[in-house]
Short mmCIF file of C-alpha atoms in Angstrom, two decimals:
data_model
loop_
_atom_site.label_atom_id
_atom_site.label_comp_id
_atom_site.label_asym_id
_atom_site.label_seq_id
_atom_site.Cartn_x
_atom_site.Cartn_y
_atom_site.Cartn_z
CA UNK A 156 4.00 -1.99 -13.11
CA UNK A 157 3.25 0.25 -16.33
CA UNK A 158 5.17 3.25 -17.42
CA UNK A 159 2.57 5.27 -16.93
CA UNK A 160 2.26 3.85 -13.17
CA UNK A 161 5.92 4.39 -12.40
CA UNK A 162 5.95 8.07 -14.41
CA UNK A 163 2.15 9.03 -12.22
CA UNK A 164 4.42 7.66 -9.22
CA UNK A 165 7.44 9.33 -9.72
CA UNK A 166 5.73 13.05 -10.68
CA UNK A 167 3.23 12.42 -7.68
CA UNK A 168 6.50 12.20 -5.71
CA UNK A 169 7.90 15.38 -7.25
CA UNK A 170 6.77 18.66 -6.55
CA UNK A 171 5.49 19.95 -9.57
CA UNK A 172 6.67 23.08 -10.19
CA UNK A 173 7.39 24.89 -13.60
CA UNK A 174 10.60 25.00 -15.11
CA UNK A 175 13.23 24.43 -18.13
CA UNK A 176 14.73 21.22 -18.31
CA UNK A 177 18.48 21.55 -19.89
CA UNK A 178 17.45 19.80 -23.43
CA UNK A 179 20.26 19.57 -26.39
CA UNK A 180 18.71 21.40 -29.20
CA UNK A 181 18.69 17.50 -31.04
CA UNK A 182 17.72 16.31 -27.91
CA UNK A 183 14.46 14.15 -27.67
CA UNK A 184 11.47 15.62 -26.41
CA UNK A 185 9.33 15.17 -23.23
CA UNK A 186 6.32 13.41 -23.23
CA UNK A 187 3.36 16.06 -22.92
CA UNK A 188 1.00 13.50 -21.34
CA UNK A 189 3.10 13.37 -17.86
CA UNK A 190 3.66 17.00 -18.23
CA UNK A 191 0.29 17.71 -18.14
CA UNK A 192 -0.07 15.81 -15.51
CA UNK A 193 2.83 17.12 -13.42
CA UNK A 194 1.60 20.52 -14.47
CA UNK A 195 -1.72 19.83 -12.47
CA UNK A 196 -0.39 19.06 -8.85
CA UNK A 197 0.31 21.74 -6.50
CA UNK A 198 2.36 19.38 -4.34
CA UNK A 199 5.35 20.05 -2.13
CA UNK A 200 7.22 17.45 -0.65
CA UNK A 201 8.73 18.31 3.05
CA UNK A 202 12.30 19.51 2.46
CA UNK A 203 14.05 16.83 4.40
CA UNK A 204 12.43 14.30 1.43
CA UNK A 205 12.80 16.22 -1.40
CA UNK A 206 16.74 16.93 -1.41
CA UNK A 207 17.52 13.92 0.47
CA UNK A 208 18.93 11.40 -1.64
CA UNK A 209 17.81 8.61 0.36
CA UNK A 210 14.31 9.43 0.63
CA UNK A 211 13.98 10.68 -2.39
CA UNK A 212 14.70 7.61 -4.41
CA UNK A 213 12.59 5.17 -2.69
CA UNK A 214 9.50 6.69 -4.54
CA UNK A 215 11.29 8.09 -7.81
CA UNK A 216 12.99 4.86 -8.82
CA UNK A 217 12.06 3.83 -12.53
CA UNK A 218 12.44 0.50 -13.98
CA UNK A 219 16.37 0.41 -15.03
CA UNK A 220 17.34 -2.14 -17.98
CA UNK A 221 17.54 -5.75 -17.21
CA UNK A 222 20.93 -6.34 -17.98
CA UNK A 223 21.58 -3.03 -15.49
CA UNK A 224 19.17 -4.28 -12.59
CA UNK A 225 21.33 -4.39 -9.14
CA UNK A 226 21.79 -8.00 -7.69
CA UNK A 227 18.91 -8.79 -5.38
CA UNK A 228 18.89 -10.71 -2.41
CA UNK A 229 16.26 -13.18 -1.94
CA UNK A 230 12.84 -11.67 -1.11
CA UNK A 231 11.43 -12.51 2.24
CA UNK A 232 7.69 -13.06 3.14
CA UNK A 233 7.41 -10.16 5.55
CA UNK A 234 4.93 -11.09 7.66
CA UNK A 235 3.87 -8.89 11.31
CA UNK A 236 7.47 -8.96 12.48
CA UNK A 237 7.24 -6.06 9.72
CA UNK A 238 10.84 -4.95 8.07
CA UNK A 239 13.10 -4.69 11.45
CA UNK A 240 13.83 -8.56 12.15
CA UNK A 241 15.25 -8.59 8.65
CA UNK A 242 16.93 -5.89 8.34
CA UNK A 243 18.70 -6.98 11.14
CA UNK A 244 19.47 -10.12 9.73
CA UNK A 245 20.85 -8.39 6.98
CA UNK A 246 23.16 -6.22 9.32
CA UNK A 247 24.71 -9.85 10.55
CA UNK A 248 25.48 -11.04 7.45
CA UNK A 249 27.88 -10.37 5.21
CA UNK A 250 25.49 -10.69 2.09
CA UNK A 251 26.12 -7.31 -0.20
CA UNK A 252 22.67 -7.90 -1.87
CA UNK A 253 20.56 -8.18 1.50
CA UNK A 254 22.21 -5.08 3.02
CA UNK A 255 20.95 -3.29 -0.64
CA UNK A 256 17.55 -4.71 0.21
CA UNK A 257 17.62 -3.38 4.00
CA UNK A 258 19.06 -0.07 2.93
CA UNK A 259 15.83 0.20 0.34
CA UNK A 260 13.07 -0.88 3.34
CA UNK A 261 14.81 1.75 5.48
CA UNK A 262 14.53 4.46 2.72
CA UNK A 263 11.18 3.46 2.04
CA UNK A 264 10.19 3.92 5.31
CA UNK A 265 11.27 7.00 6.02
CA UNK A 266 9.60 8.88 2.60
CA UNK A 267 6.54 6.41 3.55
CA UNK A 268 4.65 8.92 5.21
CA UNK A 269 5.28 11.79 3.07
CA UNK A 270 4.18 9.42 0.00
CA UNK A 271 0.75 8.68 1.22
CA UNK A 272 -0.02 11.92 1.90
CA UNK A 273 0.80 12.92 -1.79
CA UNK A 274 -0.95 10.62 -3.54
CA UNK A 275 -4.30 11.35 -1.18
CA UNK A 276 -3.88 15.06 -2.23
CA UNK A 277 -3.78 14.14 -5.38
CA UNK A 278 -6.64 12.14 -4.99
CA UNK A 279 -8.39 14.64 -3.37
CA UNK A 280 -7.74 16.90 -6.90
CA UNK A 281 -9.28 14.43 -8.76
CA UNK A 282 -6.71 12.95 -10.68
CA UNK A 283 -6.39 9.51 -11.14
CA UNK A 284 -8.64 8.48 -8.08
CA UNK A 285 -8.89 4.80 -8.24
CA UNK A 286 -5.09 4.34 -9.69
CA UNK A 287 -4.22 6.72 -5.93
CA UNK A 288 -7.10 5.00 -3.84
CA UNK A 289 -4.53 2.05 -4.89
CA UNK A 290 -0.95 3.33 -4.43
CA UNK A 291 -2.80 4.65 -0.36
CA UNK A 292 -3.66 1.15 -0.10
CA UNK A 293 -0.21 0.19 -0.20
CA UNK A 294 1.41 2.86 1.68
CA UNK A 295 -0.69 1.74 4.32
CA UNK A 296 0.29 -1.50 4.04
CA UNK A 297 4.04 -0.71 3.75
CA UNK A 298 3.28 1.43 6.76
CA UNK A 299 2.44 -1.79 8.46
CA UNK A 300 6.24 -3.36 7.42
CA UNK A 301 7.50 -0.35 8.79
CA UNK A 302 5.93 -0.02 12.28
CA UNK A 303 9.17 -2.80 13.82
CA UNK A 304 11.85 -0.17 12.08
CA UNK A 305 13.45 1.41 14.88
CA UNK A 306 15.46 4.69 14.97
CA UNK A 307 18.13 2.10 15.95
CA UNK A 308 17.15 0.16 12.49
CA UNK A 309 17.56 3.81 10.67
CA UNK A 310 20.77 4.20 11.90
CA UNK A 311 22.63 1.01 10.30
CA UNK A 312 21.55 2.69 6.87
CA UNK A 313 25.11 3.95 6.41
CA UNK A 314 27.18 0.86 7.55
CA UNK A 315 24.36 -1.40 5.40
CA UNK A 316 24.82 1.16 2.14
CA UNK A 317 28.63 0.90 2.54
CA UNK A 318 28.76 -2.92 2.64
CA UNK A 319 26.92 -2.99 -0.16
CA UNK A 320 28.77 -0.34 -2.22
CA UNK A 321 32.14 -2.63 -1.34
CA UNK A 322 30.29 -5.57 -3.00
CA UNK A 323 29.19 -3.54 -6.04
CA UNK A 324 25.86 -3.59 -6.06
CA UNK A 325 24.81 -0.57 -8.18
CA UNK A 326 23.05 2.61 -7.00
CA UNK A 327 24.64 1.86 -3.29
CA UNK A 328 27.25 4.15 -3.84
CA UNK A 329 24.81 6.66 -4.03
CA UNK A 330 22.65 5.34 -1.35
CA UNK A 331 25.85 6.00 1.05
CA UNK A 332 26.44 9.42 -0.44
CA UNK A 333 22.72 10.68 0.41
CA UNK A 334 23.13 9.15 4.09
CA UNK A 335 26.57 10.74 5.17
CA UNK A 336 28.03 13.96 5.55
CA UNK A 337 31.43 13.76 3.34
CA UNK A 338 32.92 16.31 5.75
CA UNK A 339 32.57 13.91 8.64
CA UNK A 340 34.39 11.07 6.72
CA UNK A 341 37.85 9.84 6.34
CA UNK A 342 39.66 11.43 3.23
CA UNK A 343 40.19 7.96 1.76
CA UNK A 344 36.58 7.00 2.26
CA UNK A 345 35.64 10.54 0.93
CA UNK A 346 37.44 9.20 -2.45
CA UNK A 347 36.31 5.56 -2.52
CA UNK A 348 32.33 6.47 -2.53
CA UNK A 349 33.46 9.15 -5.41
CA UNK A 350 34.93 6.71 -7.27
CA UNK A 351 32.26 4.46 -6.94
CA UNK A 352 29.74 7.24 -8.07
CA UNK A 353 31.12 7.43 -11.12
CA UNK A 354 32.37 3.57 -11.98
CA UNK A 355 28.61 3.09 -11.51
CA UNK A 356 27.48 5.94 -13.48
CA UNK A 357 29.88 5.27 -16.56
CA UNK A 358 28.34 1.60 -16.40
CA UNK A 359 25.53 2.90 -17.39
CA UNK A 360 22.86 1.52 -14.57
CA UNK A 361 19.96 3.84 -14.75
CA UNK A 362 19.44 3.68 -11.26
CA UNK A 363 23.10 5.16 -10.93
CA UNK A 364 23.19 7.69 -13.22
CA UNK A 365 20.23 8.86 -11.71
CA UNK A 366 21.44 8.34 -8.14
CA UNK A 367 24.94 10.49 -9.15
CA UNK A 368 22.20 13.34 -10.16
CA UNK A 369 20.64 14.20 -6.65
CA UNK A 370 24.08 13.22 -4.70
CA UNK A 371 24.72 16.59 -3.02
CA UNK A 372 27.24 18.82 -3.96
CA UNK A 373 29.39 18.32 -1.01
CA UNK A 374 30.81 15.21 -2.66
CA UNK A 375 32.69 17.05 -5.85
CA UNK A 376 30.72 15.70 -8.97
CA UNK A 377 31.36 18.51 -11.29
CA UNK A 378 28.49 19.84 -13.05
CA UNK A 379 29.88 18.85 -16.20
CA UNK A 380 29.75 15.46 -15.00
CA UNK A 381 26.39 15.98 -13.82
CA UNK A 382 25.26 17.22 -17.16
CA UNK A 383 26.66 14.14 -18.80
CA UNK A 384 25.13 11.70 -16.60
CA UNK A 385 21.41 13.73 -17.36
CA UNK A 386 22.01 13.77 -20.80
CA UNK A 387 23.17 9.63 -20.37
CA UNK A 388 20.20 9.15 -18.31
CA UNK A 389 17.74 11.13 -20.24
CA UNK A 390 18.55 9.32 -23.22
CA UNK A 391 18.67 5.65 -21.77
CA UNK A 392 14.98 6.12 -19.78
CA UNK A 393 12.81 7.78 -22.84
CA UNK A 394 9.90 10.58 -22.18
CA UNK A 395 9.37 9.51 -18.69
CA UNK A 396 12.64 9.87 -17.83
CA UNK A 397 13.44 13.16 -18.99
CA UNK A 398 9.66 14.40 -17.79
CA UNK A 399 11.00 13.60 -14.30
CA UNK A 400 14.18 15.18 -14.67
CA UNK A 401 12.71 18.00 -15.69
CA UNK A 402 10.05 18.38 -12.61
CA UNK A 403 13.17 17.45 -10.12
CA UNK A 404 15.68 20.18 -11.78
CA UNK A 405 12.18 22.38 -11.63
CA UNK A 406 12.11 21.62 -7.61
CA UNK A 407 15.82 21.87 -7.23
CA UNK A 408 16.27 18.72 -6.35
CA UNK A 409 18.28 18.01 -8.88
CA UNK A 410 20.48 21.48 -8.91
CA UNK A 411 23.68 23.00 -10.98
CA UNK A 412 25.94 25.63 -9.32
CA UNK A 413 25.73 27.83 -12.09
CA UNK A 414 23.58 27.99 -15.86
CA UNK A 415 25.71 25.21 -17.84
CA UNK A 416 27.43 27.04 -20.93
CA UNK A 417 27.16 25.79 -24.52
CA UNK A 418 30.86 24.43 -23.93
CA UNK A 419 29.98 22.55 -21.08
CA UNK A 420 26.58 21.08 -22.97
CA UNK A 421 29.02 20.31 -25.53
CA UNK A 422 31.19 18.54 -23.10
CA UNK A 423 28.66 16.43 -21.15
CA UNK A 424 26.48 15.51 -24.60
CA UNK A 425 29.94 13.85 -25.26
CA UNK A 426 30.41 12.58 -22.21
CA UNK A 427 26.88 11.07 -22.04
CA UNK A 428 27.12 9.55 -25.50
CA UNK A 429 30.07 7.63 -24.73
CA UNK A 430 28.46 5.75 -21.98
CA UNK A 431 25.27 5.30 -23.65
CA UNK A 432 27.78 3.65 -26.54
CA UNK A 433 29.69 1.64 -23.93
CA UNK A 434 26.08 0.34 -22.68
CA UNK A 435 25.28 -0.84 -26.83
CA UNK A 436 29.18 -2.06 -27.39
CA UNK A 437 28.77 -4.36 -24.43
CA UNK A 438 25.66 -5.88 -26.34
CA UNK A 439 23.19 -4.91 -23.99
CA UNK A 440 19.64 -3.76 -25.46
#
């Protein structure tokens, strides 16, 4: 898939409303073409996909580094059992990488839905009509996979994220966070999937870093750390990265508690370097 596929995709996914994204004044800028783009659809995702973490990433994910890309499990042939029958072969395993893989079909089912129905209104606006006509297509067909997933399939999400998380698989961490309250969890386990948030984000995966962004504030990430992992993530993804960020901080989905200050800019530019750096010491491109 092109970066202009994934970037239409992601900003499709988005709601596209105007805004400031938090730029260091040396800071790269955004790509106009996306923004233009962005700038033309009047879309609104339902509220349950937009600040959920979990069904929010299933559309917005962007093509992370090779040398970052989570373990995968091997890729079945779905056929018209759809997603459920292997998903819950994944939940009676013990394979890290397949639970990853289940967790993803569940999230993708549940934004599904609300996908298709953005990319047909922005059809319907005229932009990009055969590249949408396409991505319908295969919603529909995805819609197919999903038609065996089961509330009782939806539920496992947590207990397949976690499992996955304890293997290492990156991004999980964050797939765990967006499917849990943190209030309803054990102190320790509170601290584990915290920990894990940010061992994955000062990794460097893409994925991660961009995962640690839209975990809710419930979990403790400072915005400081926040700011670092933006500035991290901006930096690592190019134009399209940052032209997303800026449409999700523009939608609140990505959110701050308060305007950062030029100390705390200071901080996380700092902060963000440092894992970019780790990411070029470790000889990775």
């Amino acid at each position: 898939m092109t970066a202009t596929r994934w970037t239409l995709i992601a900003l499709v996914a988005c709601a596209a409303a105007s805004g400031v994204l938090y730029v260091w004044p040396d800071a790269k800028p955004a790509d106009p073409g996306p923004a233009a783009v962005a700038a033309a659809l009047p879309l609104n995702l339902p509220p349950a996909v937009a600040t959920s973490v979990a069904a929010a990433r299933a559309p917005l994910r962007t093509p992370a580094p090779a040398h970052a890309a989570a373990p995968a499990a091997s890729v079945p042939r779905i056929g018209s059992e759809g997603y459920g029958a292997h998903i819950e072969r994944a939940q009676a395993s013990n394979d890290a990488a397949a639970a990853w893989e289940a967790v993803q079909w569940l999230q993708q089912c549940a934004s599904n839905e609300a996908r298709r129905q953005s990319f047909e209104l922005v059809r319907n606006q005229g932009i990009s009509p055969d590249m949408m006509t396409q991505l319908m297509q295969e919603a529909d067909a995805e819609g197919r996979r999903c038609q065996t997933v089961t509330a009782r399939h939806q539920a496992m999400l947590p207990e397949l994220a976690l499992r996955a998380m304890r293997g290492g698989v990156p991004q999980a961490a964050a797939g765990y966070a967006g499917s849990v309250d943190p209030a309803g969890i054990p102190p320790a386990l509170r601290q584990e999937v915290v920990d894990s948030l940010r061992r994955d984000a000062y990794a460097g995966h893409a994925g991660s870093l961009f995962g640690a962004l839209l975990t809710p504030d419930a979990w403790g990430l400072t915005d400081t750390e926040r700011l670092g992992y933006l500035y991290a993530y901006g930096e690592m993804t190019g134009p399209q990265g940052q032209a997303m960020a800026k449409q999700l901080i523009a939608a609140h989905t990505i959110r701050f508690k308060a305007e950062p200050t030029p100390q705390q800019m200071a901080a996380a530019k700092i902060a963000g370097q440092q894992i970019i750096d780790r990411v070029r010491a470790s000889g990775q491109p």
